[in-house]
XYZ file of C-alpha atoms in Angstrom:
307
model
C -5.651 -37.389 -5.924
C -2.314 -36.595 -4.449
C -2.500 -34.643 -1.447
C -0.476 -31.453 -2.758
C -3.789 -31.227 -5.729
C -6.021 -32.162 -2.778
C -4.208 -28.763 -1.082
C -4.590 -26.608 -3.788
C -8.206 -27.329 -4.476
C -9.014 -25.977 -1.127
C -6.184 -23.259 -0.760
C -9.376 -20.623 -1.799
C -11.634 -21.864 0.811
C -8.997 -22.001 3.234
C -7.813 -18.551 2.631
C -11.363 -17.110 3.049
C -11.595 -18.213 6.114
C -8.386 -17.413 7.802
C -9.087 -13.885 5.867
C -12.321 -13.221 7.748
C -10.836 -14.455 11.067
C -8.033 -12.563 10.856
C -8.874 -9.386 8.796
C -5.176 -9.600 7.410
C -4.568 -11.132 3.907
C -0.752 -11.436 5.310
C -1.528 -13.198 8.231
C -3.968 -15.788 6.585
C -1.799 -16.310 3.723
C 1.002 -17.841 6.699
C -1.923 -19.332 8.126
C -2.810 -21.136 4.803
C 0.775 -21.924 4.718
C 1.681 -23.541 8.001
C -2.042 -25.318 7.336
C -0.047 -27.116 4.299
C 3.199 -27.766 6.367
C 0.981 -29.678 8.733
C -1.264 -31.426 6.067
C 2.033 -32.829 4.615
C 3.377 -33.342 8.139
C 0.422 -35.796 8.851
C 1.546 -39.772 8.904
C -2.443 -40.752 7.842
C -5.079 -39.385 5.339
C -7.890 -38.162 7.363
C -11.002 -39.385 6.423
C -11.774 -35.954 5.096
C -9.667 -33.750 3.665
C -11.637 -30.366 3.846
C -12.578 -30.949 7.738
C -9.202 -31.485 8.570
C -7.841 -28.732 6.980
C -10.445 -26.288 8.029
C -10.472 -27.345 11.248
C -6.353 -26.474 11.199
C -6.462 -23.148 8.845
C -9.093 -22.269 11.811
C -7.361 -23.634 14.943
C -4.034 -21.919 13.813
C -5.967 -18.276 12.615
C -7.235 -18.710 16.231
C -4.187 -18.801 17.606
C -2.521 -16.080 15.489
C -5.335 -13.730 16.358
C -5.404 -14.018 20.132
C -1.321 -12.802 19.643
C -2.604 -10.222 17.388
C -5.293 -8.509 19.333
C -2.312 -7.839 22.026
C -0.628 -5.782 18.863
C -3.847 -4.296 17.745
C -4.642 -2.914 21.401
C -1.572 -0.588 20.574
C -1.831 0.269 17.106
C -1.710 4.010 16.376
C -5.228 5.142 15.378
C -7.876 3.406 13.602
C -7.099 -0.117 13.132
C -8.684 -1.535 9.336
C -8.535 -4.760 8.000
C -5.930 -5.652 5.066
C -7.453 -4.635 1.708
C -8.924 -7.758 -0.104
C -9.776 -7.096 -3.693
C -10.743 -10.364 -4.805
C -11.984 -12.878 -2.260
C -10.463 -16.390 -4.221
C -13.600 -18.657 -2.856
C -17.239 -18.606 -4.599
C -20.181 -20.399 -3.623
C -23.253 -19.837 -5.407
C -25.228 -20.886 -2.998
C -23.247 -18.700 -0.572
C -23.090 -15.678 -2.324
C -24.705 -13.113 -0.781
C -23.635 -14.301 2.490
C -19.411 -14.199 1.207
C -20.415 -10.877 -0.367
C -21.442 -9.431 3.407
C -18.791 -10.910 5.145
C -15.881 -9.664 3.459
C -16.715 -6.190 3.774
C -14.796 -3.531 5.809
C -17.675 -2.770 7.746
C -18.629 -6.565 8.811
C -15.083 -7.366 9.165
C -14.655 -4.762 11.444
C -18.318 -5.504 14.006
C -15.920 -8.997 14.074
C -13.410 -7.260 15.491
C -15.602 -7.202 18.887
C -16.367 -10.952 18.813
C -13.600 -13.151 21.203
C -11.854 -15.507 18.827
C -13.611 -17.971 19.784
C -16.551 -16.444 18.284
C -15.395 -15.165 15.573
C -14.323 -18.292 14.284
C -17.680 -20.298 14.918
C -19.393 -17.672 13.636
C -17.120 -17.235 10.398
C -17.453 -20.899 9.889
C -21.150 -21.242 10.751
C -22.855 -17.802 9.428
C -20.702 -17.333 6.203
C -19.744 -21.009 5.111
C -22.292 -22.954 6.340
C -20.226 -25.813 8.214
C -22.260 -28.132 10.811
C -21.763 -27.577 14.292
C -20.617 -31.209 14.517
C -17.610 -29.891 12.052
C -17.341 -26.528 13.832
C -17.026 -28.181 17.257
C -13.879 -30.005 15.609
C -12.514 -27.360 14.582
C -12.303 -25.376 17.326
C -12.299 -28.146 19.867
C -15.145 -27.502 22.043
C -18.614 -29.103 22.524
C -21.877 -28.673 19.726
C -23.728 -27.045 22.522
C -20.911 -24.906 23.239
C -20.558 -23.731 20.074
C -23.910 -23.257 19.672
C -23.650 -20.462 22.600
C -21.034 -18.937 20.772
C -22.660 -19.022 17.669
C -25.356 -17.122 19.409
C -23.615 -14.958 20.819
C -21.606 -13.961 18.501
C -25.186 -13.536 15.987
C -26.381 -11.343 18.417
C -23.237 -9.260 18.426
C -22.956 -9.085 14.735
C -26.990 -7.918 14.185
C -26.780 -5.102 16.889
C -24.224 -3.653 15.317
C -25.057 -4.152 11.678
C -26.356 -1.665 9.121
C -28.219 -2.657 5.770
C -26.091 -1.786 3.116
C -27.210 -1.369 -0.699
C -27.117 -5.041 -2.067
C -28.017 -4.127 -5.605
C -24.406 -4.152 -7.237
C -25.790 -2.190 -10.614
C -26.827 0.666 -8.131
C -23.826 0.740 -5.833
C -21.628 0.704 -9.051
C -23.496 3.669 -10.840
C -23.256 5.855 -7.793
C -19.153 4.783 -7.348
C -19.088 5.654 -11.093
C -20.884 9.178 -10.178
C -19.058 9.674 -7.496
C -15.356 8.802 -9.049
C -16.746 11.462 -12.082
C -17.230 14.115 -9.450
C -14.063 13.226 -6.993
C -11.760 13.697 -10.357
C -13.007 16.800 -11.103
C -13.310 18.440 -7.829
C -16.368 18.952 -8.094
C -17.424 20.011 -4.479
C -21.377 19.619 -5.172
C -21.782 16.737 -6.818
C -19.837 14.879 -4.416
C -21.845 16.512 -1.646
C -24.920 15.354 -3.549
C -24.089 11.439 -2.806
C -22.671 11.781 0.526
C -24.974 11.371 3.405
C -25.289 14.257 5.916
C -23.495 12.536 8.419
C -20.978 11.409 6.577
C -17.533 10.346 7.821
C -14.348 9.418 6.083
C -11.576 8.052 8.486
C -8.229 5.933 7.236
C -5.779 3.965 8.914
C -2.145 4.316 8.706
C -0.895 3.216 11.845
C 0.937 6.481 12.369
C 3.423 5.161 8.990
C 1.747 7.618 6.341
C -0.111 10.788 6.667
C -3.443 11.325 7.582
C -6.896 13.768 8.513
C -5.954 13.969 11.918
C -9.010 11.885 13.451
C -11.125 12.206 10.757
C -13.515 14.133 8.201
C -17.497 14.469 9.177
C -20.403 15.687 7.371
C -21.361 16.310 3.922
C -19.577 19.741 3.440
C -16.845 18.698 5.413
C -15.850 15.346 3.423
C -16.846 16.444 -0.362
C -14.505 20.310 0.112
C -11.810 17.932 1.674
C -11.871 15.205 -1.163
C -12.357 18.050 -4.207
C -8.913 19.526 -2.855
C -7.024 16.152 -2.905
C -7.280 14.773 -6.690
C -7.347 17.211 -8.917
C -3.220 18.469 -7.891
C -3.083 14.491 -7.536
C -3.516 13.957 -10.963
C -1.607 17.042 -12.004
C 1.572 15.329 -10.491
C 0.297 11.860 -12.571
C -1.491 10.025 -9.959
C -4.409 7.918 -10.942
C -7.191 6.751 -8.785
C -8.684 3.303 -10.568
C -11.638 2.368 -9.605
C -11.495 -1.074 -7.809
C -13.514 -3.640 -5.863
C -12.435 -3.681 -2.620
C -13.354 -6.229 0.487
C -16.617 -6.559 -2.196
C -17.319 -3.050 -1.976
C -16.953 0.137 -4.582
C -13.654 1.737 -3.963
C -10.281 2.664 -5.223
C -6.441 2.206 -5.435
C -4.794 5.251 -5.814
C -1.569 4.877 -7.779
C 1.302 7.489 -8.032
C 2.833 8.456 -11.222
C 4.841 5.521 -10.995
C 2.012 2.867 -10.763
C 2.873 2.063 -6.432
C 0.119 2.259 -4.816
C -0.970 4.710 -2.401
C -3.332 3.608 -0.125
C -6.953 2.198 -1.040
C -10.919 3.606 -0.583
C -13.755 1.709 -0.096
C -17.206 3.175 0.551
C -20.640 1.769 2.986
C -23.723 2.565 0.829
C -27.127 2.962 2.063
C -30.199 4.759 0.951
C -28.614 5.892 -2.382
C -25.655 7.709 -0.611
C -22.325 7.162 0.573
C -22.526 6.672 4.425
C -18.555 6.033 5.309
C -15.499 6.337 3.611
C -12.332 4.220 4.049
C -8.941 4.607 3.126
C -5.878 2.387 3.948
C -3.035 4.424 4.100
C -0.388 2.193 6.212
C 2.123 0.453 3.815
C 2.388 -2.364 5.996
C -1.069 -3.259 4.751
C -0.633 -2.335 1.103
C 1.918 -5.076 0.169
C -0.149 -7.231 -1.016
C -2.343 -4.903 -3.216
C 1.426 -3.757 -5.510
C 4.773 -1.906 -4.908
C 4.087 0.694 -2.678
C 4.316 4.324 -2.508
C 6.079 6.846 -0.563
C 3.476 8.277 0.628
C 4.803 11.527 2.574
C 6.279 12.096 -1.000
C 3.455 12.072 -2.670
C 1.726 14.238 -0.404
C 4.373 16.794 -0.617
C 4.408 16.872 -4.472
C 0.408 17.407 -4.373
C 0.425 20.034 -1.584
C 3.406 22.093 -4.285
C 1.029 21.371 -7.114
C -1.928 22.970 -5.369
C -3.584 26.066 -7.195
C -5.010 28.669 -5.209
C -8.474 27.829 -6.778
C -8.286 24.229 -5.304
């Protein structure tokens, strides 16, 4: 097999794991990228194909994300991880485990791990490499990364909740929910949202946003009936979507540019926290994006005093 075919078999599983390093779909598809540049660089075959290229996708997402942290440190407001909506690697055998660790809310407990960490752990916990292959690839010792791997397991299980797992009823209460957030109706959105609630967004001071956030119930279902019923009057759409391998939403303008994205943590039958993605430097990937101080200006003119 050539090595470009040898590439391209593995561009998925190298993706998903500069993706969950790096939290930006941008960033890992360069890292994928430069991964190939150095593959084809290479004067010998390495004796195996997928170590060597993990162990570079992983070095170089390393690398990129001790830069990045520096950036992050000074981002305005929340700081969310790119919007995946399909995550280009499966493993059966994995499944569950892929499922978890694409989420926004597991993505985002990585956030606290050093890179180091992260990386051992994203190769260890989620895709099941050796520590003899994870020691490789980040260049220190087994027992090292066994420490880290620790570690960073610890880290990642304090902060973790147990979200729904049973796709059939996360998807029937998104479906519920998307019934009720069309209409505006204010109680049956308060109906799956759990008491303490909160729905926060990120658009690194580029797009408008709830000040700091919206909390409780009440507080998140009146502000959520208000925004898409004049949304769809000025032909917006919300479509339901997968996103990070959660229920959520794109939400289109009339044009079909997108907007920003939603993505909800269940648990216990309710909605626990809302997402949105609002910065356009994030929604690049996702389509042509929107202008989205204009679209807030045409909904706030098609507002009716009822809403």
């Amino acid at each position: 097999m050539r090595r470009v075919e040898e590439f391209q078999e593995l561009r998925p599983l190298l993706f998903s794991i500069a993706y969950r390093i790096l939290g930006s779909v941008s960033e890992a598809e360069d890292a994928v990228q430069e991964t190939w540049l150095r593959y084809e660089a290479s004067p010998t075959q390495p004796a195996s194909t997928k170590a060597f290229l993990s162990a570079t996708v992983s070095r170089i997402s390393i690398d990129v994300l001790r830069s990045a942290r520096v950036r992050r440190e000074e981002y305005v407001g929340p700081w969310f991880p790119e919007p995946l909506l399909a995550d280009p690697y499966e493993d059966p055998a994995r499944s569950a485990e892929l499922a978890d660790s694409v989420s926004m809310a597991a993505l985002l407990l990585l956030e606290r791990l050093s890179p180091l960490e992260r990386a051992v752990f994203v190769l260890r916990e989620v895709f099941g490499f050796g520590f003899g292959e994870v020691a490789s690839a980040v260049g220190r010792s087994e027992a090292a990364c066994r420490q880290l791997a620790v570690r960073a397991r610890r880290h990642m299980d304090a902060g973790r909740a147990r979200y729904e797992t049973d796709r059939r009823e996360r998807e029937e209460l998104a479906e519920r929910f998307f019934d009720a957030f069309r209409e505006g109706d204010v109680a049956g959105l308060r109906e799956l949202l759990a008491a303490d609630v909160q729905m926060v967004g990120d658009s690194g001071g580029k797009a408008p946003l709830w000040g700091k956030g919206v909390f409780g119930a009440e507080n998140v279902a009146r502000v959520l009936a208000a925004i898409v019923p004049p949304f769809v009057r000025i032909g917006g759409v919300v479509e339901p979507h997968e996103v990070n391998g959660q229920p959520g939403a794109i939400f289109r303008d009339r044009d079909g540019k997108v907007a920003n994205t939603l993505t909800f943590d269940i648990l216990g039958g309710q909605i626990q926290t809302i997402r949105a993605v609002i910065n356009p430097d994030k929604l690049a990937h996702v389509g042509p994006v929107a202008d989205a101080w204009a679209v807030l200006r045409e909904t706030n003119q098609a507002r009716r005093p009822t809403d």
